[in-house]
Amino acid sequence: MIDFRYHLVSLISVFLALAVGIVLGAGPLRENLGDQLAGQVEQLRTEQERLRSESEELTTKNDQLATFVSEIGPELVRGTLSGKQVAVITDDSSTGPVVERMESLLNDAGVASPMKISLQPAMWEPDAGQERAATVEEIRSIAPAVLTDDPDAELTDSAQLSGLIPALLRGGDDLPAELRTQLWQVLLDHQMVVVDGTPPGRADAVIYAGADPAALTDENEDETVAAERAQALLASQTHLLTVLGQTGLPAVVSATTPGNDASTGILRTVRGDRAFDALSTTDRLQEPDGPLLSVLALVEQTRGGTGSYGTTSDAEERLPNLPETQGIQGEATDQGGDAPPASSDGGGEG
């Protein structure tokens, strides 16, 4: 026969435990837990405010440094590129204002007449495929050897045409002036490039000025067309810079990085691939000191050095380590943003 006394004792124990829990939860334990949570929330709020304040202070200091550096820029670079012929290649008209400041600094550095080459959308637009094919065929009929050797037909027409540009700028015995002029004219006639004045001559050094990646897209295109555009653009930019690195010319890739973000666009590709190690890179092209950073990096390139400079997370240093920048190098390291200090490969006179 079941003895209900044991069940009664068990039930009483359960209800007693519940009662004790309710009393404690409504009393001192609840107050203690609530105080702890409130304290943690307040601590997190204080930490967030501190981090925000430090970020704003760092941004202010960096802006002040950028303004200061840009103001003394002409003196920093004066005479550093005397007698050099420098070509500036850009991939969008939106870089116009910064390229103008860059050309002014190149003048200060001793470059008599910088050569500006503007890549045109026909280089990569999806609906310009036939025009690109016709351009490649015309160039092949004039000087087939000038195109990149491609036995497996892996290169697109966008890539072949872009790779021609640094080859023409380098020149050489196999590319006399008359032939170079003829090939430039083909690119001009097919609206693949625009140049200031007459077709460029041979260059001693090159700066590639990259636009904001958003400026190179068309928000009205559907996904398929947008993907074709992006693929052709990347092929064009990548092969141009690959050939540029192979020419041995001192060269810098400078990119617009909105929001101090270099995770998109050509800069990410160049900094993330050792195939481009011969090229120096700079970010923050759109900022007051951006054009100067490009020219300083080019000066270092002409002296045998290389590096990646700016304030994005993948930059090695704020500024190239040159005799001309020694007075501001320490301040740049302290105020330059997220980039960790590191040594560049060459800053002395060569």
Coordinates of C-alpha atoms in Angstrom, one line a residue:
M1 CA 0.0 0.0 0.0
I2 CA 1.4 3.5 -1.0
D3 CA 2.5 5.6 1.9
F4 CA 1.4 9.2 1.0
R5 CA 3.4 10.7 3.8
Y6 CA 6.6 10.5 1.8
H7 CA 5.0 12.2 -1.2
L8 CA 3.6 14.9 1.1
V9 CA 7.1 15.6 2.5
S10 CA 8.5 15.8 -1.0
L11 CA 5.8 18.3 -2.1
I12 CA 6.3 20.4 0.9
S13 CA 10.1 20.6 0.2
V14 CA 9.5 21.7 -3.4
F15 CA 7.1 24.4 -2.4
L16 CA 9.3 25.6 0.4
A17 CA 12.3 25.9 -2.0
L18 CA 10.1 27.9 -4.5
A19 CA 9.0 30.2 -1.6
V20 CA 12.6 30.8 -0.5
G21 CA 13.6 31.5 -4.1
I22 CA 10.8 34.0 -4.6
V23 CA 11.6 35.8 -1.4
L24 CA 15.3 36.1 -2.1
G25 CA 14.7 37.0 -5.8
A26 CA 12.3 39.8 -4.7
G27 CA 14.7 41.0 -2.0
P28 CA 18.5 41.3 -1.5
L29 CA 19.6 39.0 -4.4
R30 CA 17.6 40.9 -6.9
E31 CA 19.0 44.2 -5.7
N32 CA 22.6 42.9 -5.8
L33 CA 22.2 41.4 -9.3
G34 CA 20.6 44.6 -10.5
D35 CA 23.4 46.7 -9.1
Q36 CA 26.0 44.5 -10.7
L37 CA 24.3 44.8 -14.1
A38 CA 23.9 48.5 -13.8
G39 CA 27.5 48.8 -12.9
Q40 CA 28.6 46.8 -15.9
V41 CA 26.4 48.8 -18.3
E42 CA 27.9 52.0 -16.9
Q43 CA 31.4 50.7 -17.3
L44 CA 30.8 49.7 -20.9
R45 CA 29.3 53.2 -21.6
T46 CA 32.3 54.9 -20.1
E47 CA 34.7 52.7 -22.1
Q48 CA 32.8 53.5 -25.3
E49 CA 32.9 57.2 -24.6
R50 CA 36.7 56.9 -24.0
L51 CA 37.3 55.1 -27.2
R52 CA 35.2 57.5 -29.2
S53 CA 37.1 60.4 -27.6
E54 CA 40.4 58.9 -28.5
S55 CA 39.3 58.2 -32.0
E56 CA 38.1 61.8 -32.5
E57 CA 41.4 63.1 -31.0
L58 CA 43.4 60.8 -33.3
T59 CA 41.4 61.9 -36.4
T60 CA 41.9 65.6 -35.5
K61 CA 45.7 65.1 -35.0
N62 CA 45.9 63.2 -38.3
D63 CA 44.0 65.9 -40.1
Q64 CA 46.3 68.5 -38.7
L65 CA 49.3 66.6 -39.7
A66 CA 47.9 66.1 -43.2
T67 CA 47.3 69.8 -43.6
F68 CA 50.8 70.6 -42.3
V69 CA 52.4 68.1 -44.6
S70 CA 50.5 69.4 -47.6
E71 CA 51.4 73.0 -46.8
I72 CA 55.2 72.2 -46.7
G73 CA 54.9 69.8 -49.6
P74 CA 56.5 72.0 -52.3
E75 CA 59.6 72.5 -50.1
L76 CA 59.8 68.8 -49.2
V77 CA 60.0 67.7 -52.8
R78 CA 61.9 70.6 -54.3
G79 CA 64.4 69.4 -56.8
T80 CA 64.0 65.7 -55.9
L81 CA 63.1 64.6 -59.4
S82 CA 65.0 67.1 -61.5
G83 CA 65.3 66.1 -65.1
K84 CA 62.9 63.2 -64.8
Q85 CA 60.1 62.5 -67.1
V86 CA 57.1 61.3 -65.1
A87 CA 53.8 59.9 -66.4
V88 CA 50.6 60.0 -64.4
I89 CA 48.0 57.4 -65.3
T90 CA 44.5 57.7 -64.0
D91 CA 41.4 55.5 -64.4
D92 CA 38.6 58.0 -63.9
S93 CA 37.9 61.7 -64.3
S94 CA 37.0 62.0 -60.6
T95 CA 40.7 62.0 -59.8
G96 CA 41.1 65.3 -61.7
P97 CA 41.6 67.7 -58.8
V98 CA 44.1 65.5 -56.9
V99 CA 46.0 64.8 -60.1
E100 CA 46.3 68.5 -60.7
R101 CA 47.8 68.9 -57.2
M102 CA 50.1 66.0 -57.9
E103 CA 51.3 67.5 -61.2
S104 CA 52.0 70.8 -59.4
L105 CA 54.1 69.0 -56.8
L106 CA 55.9 67.2 -59.6
N107 CA 56.7 70.6 -61.1
D108 CA 58.1 71.6 -57.7
A109 CA 60.2 68.4 -57.7
G110 CA 61.8 69.4 -61.0
V111 CA 59.6 67.5 -63.5
A112 CA 59.2 70.0 -66.4
S113 CA 56.1 68.6 -67.9
P114 CA 54.3 65.6 -66.4
M115 CA 52.6 63.4 -68.9
K116 CA 48.9 62.6 -68.0
I117 CA 47.2 59.5 -69.5
S118 CA 43.5 59.0 -68.7
L119 CA 42.2 55.5 -69.2
Q120 CA 38.7 55.6 -70.8
P121 CA 35.6 53.5 -69.9
A122 CA 35.9 51.8 -73.3
M123 CA 38.8 49.9 -71.8
W124 CA 36.4 47.8 -69.7
E125 CA 32.7 48.7 -70.4
P126 CA 30.7 45.6 -71.3
D127 CA 29.2 47.2 -74.4
A128 CA 32.6 48.2 -75.8
G129 CA 33.9 44.7 -76.5
Q130 CA 33.8 45.0 -80.3
E131 CA 35.7 48.3 -80.1
R132 CA 38.4 46.7 -77.9
A133 CA 38.7 43.8 -80.3
A134 CA 39.1 46.1 -83.2
T135 CA 41.8 48.1 -81.4
V136 CA 43.8 45.0 -80.6
E137 CA 43.6 43.8 -84.2
E138 CA 44.8 47.1 -85.5
I139 CA 47.8 47.1 -83.1
R140 CA 48.6 43.5 -84.0
S141 CA 48.7 44.5 -87.6
I142 CA 51.2 47.3 -86.9
A143 CA 53.5 45.8 -84.2
P144 CA 52.4 42.3 -83.0
A145 CA 55.4 42.0 -80.7
V146 CA 54.3 44.9 -78.6
L147 CA 51.3 43.0 -77.2
T148 CA 51.9 40.7 -74.3
D149 CA 52.8 37.2 -75.3
D150 CA 49.8 35.0 -74.6
P151 CA 50.1 31.6 -76.2
D152 CA 47.1 30.2 -74.2
A153 CA 44.9 33.1 -75.1
E154 CA 44.2 33.8 -71.4
L155 CA 44.4 37.6 -71.6
T156 CA 41.3 39.6 -72.4
D157 CA 41.4 42.5 -74.9
S158 CA 41.1 44.8 -71.9
A159 CA 44.2 43.4 -70.4
Q160 CA 46.2 43.5 -73.7
L161 CA 45.3 47.1 -74.3
S162 CA 46.1 48.2 -70.8
G163 CA 49.4 46.3 -70.8
L164 CA 50.5 48.2 -73.9
I165 CA 50.6 51.5 -72.0
P166 CA 53.5 50.9 -69.7
A167 CA 55.3 49.2 -72.6
L168 CA 55.0 52.4 -74.6
L169 CA 56.1 54.5 -71.7
R170 CA 59.2 52.4 -71.2
G171 CA 60.1 52.4 -74.9
G172 CA 63.3 50.8 -76.0
D173 CA 65.2 49.9 -79.2
D174 CA 62.3 47.8 -80.4
L175 CA 59.9 50.7 -79.9
P176 CA 61.3 53.8 -81.7
A177 CA 59.6 57.2 -81.2
E178 CA 57.7 57.0 -84.6
L179 CA 56.3 53.6 -83.8
R180 CA 55.3 54.6 -80.3
T181 CA 53.5 57.7 -81.6
Q182 CA 51.6 55.5 -84.2
L183 CA 50.5 53.1 -81.5
W184 CA 49.4 55.8 -79.1
Q185 CA 47.3 57.2 -82.0
V186 CA 45.5 53.9 -82.4
L187 CA 44.6 54.0 -78.7
L188 CA 43.4 57.6 -79.1
D189 CA 41.4 57.0 -82.2
H190 CA 39.5 54.1 -80.6
Q191 CA 39.0 56.3 -77.4
M192 CA 40.8 53.9 -75.2
V193 CA 42.8 56.7 -73.6
V194 CA 43.0 60.5 -73.5
V195 CA 46.3 62.3 -73.2
D196 CA 47.1 65.9 -72.5
G197 CA 48.8 67.4 -75.6
T198 CA 50.8 65.3 -77.9
P199 CA 51.3 61.5 -77.4
P200 CA 53.6 60.8 -74.5
G201 CA 57.3 60.1 -74.9
R202 CA 59.4 57.8 -72.8
A203 CA 59.0 58.0 -69.1
D204 CA 61.5 57.7 -66.3
A205 CA 58.9 57.0 -63.6
V206 CA 55.1 56.4 -63.3
I207 CA 52.3 57.1 -60.9
Y208 CA 49.0 55.3 -61.2
A209 CA 46.2 57.4 -59.6
G210 CA 43.3 55.1 -58.7
A211 CA 39.8 56.5 -58.3
D212 CA 37.2 55.7 -55.6
P213 CA 36.0 52.2 -56.5
A214 CA 32.4 53.5 -56.4
A215 CA 33.2 55.9 -59.2
L216 CA 34.0 53.0 -61.5
T217 CA 30.6 51.3 -61.2
D218 CA 27.2 52.0 -62.7
E219 CA 24.4 51.6 -60.2
N220 CA 21.8 51.3 -63.0
E221 CA 23.4 48.1 -64.4
D222 CA 21.9 44.7 -63.5
E223 CA 24.1 42.1 -61.7
T224 CA 25.2 40.3 -64.8
V225 CA 26.4 43.4 -66.6
A226 CA 27.9 44.8 -63.4
A227 CA 29.9 41.6 -62.9
E228 CA 31.2 41.8 -66.5
R229 CA 32.3 45.4 -66.0
A230 CA 34.0 44.6 -62.7
Q231 CA 35.9 41.6 -64.3
A232 CA 37.0 43.7 -67.3
L233 CA 38.1 46.6 -65.0
L234 CA 40.1 44.3 -62.8
A235 CA 41.8 42.6 -65.8
S236 CA 42.7 46.0 -67.2
Q237 CA 44.1 47.4 -64.0
T238 CA 45.9 44.2 -62.9
H239 CA 47.7 43.6 -66.2
L240 CA 48.7 47.3 -66.6
L241 CA 50.3 47.2 -63.2
T242 CA 51.8 43.8 -63.8
V243 CA 53.6 45.0 -67.0
L244 CA 54.5 48.3 -65.2
G245 CA 56.3 46.3 -62.5
Q246 CA 58.1 44.3 -65.2
T247 CA 59.4 47.4 -67.0
G248 CA 61.7 48.2 -64.1
L249 CA 60.5 51.8 -64.1
P250 CA 60.1 53.5 -60.6
A251 CA 56.4 53.3 -60.0
V252 CA 53.8 54.1 -57.4
V253 CA 50.1 53.0 -57.1
S254 CA 48.1 55.7 -55.3
A255 CA 44.5 55.1 -54.5
T256 CA 41.5 56.9 -53.2
T257 CA 40.3 55.2 -50.0
P258 CA 37.1 56.7 -48.7
G259 CA 36.6 56.1 -45.0
N260 CA 40.3 55.1 -44.7
D261 CA 39.3 51.7 -46.2
A262 CA 41.6 49.9 -48.6
S263 CA 39.7 46.7 -48.6
T264 CA 38.2 47.3 -52.1
G265 CA 39.6 48.4 -55.4
I266 CA 43.0 48.0 -57.0
L267 CA 45.0 48.9 -53.9
R268 CA 43.8 45.7 -52.1
T269 CA 44.9 43.6 -55.1
V270 CA 48.4 45.2 -55.3
R271 CA 49.1 45.1 -51.6
G272 CA 47.9 41.6 -51.3
D273 CA 49.9 40.0 -54.1
R274 CA 53.7 39.6 -53.9
A275 CA 53.8 39.8 -57.7
F276 CA 53.5 43.6 -57.3
D277 CA 56.3 43.9 -54.7
A278 CA 58.3 46.1 -57.0
L279 CA 55.6 48.8 -56.9
S280 CA 55.2 51.2 -54.0
T281 CA 51.7 52.0 -52.8
T282 CA 50.0 54.9 -51.1
D283 CA 46.4 55.3 -49.8
R284 CA 44.3 58.4 -48.9
L285 CA 44.9 60.0 -52.3
Q286 CA 41.7 62.1 -51.8
E287 CA 43.1 63.8 -48.7
P288 CA 45.1 67.0 -48.6
D289 CA 48.4 65.2 -48.2
G290 CA 47.5 62.4 -50.6
P291 CA 49.2 63.8 -53.7
L292 CA 52.3 64.6 -51.7
L293 CA 52.5 61.1 -50.3
S294 CA 52.4 59.8 -53.9
V295 CA 55.3 62.0 -55.0
L296 CA 57.4 61.2 -51.9
A297 CA 56.9 57.5 -52.6
L298 CA 58.0 58.1 -56.2
V299 CA 61.1 59.9 -55.0
E300 CA 62.0 56.9 -52.8
Q301 CA 61.4 54.6 -55.8
T302 CA 63.9 56.6 -57.9
R303 CA 66.4 56.0 -55.1
G304 CA 65.9 52.2 -55.1
G305 CA 63.4 52.0 -52.2
T306 CA 59.9 50.7 -52.0
G307 CA 57.0 50.5 -49.4
S308 CA 53.3 51.0 -48.7
Y309 CA 52.4 54.2 -47.1
G310 CA 49.3 56.0 -45.6
T311 CA 46.9 55.4 -42.8
T312 CA 44.9 52.3 -43.8
S313 CA 45.4 49.1 -41.8
D314 CA 47.6 47.5 -44.4
A315 CA 50.0 50.4 -44.8
E316 CA 53.5 49.9 -43.5
E317 CA 54.3 53.5 -42.6
R318 CA 52.7 56.9 -42.6
L319 CA 55.5 58.4 -44.8
P320 CA 58.5 57.2 -46.7
N321 CA 61.7 57.3 -44.7
L322 CA 63.6 59.9 -46.7
P323 CA 66.1 62.6 -45.6
E324 CA 63.5 65.1 -46.7
T325 CA 60.9 63.7 -44.3
Q326 CA 63.1 63.2 -41.2
G327 CA 61.8 66.3 -39.5
I328 CA 58.2 65.1 -39.5
Q329 CA 58.7 61.3 -39.5
G330 CA 58.4 60.9 -35.8
E331 CA 55.3 63.0 -35.6
A332 CA 53.8 61.0 -38.5
T333 CA 54.4 57.7 -36.7
D334 CA 52.7 59.0 -33.5
Q335 CA 49.7 60.6 -35.3
G336 CA 49.4 58.6 -38.5
G337 CA 46.4 56.4 -37.7
D338 CA 46.1 52.7 -37.8
A339 CA 49.3 51.8 -39.6
P340 CA 52.0 50.0 -37.5
P341 CA 55.5 51.4 -37.6
A342 CA 57.8 49.5 -40.0
S343 CA 61.0 50.3 -41.9
S344 CA 60.8 51.1 -45.6
D345 CA 63.4 49.5 -47.9
G346 CA 65.2 52.6 -49.1
G347 CA 65.2 56.2 -48.3
G348 CA 68.8 57.4 -48.8
E349 CA 70.3 59.0 -51.8
G350 CA 71.0 56.7 -54.6

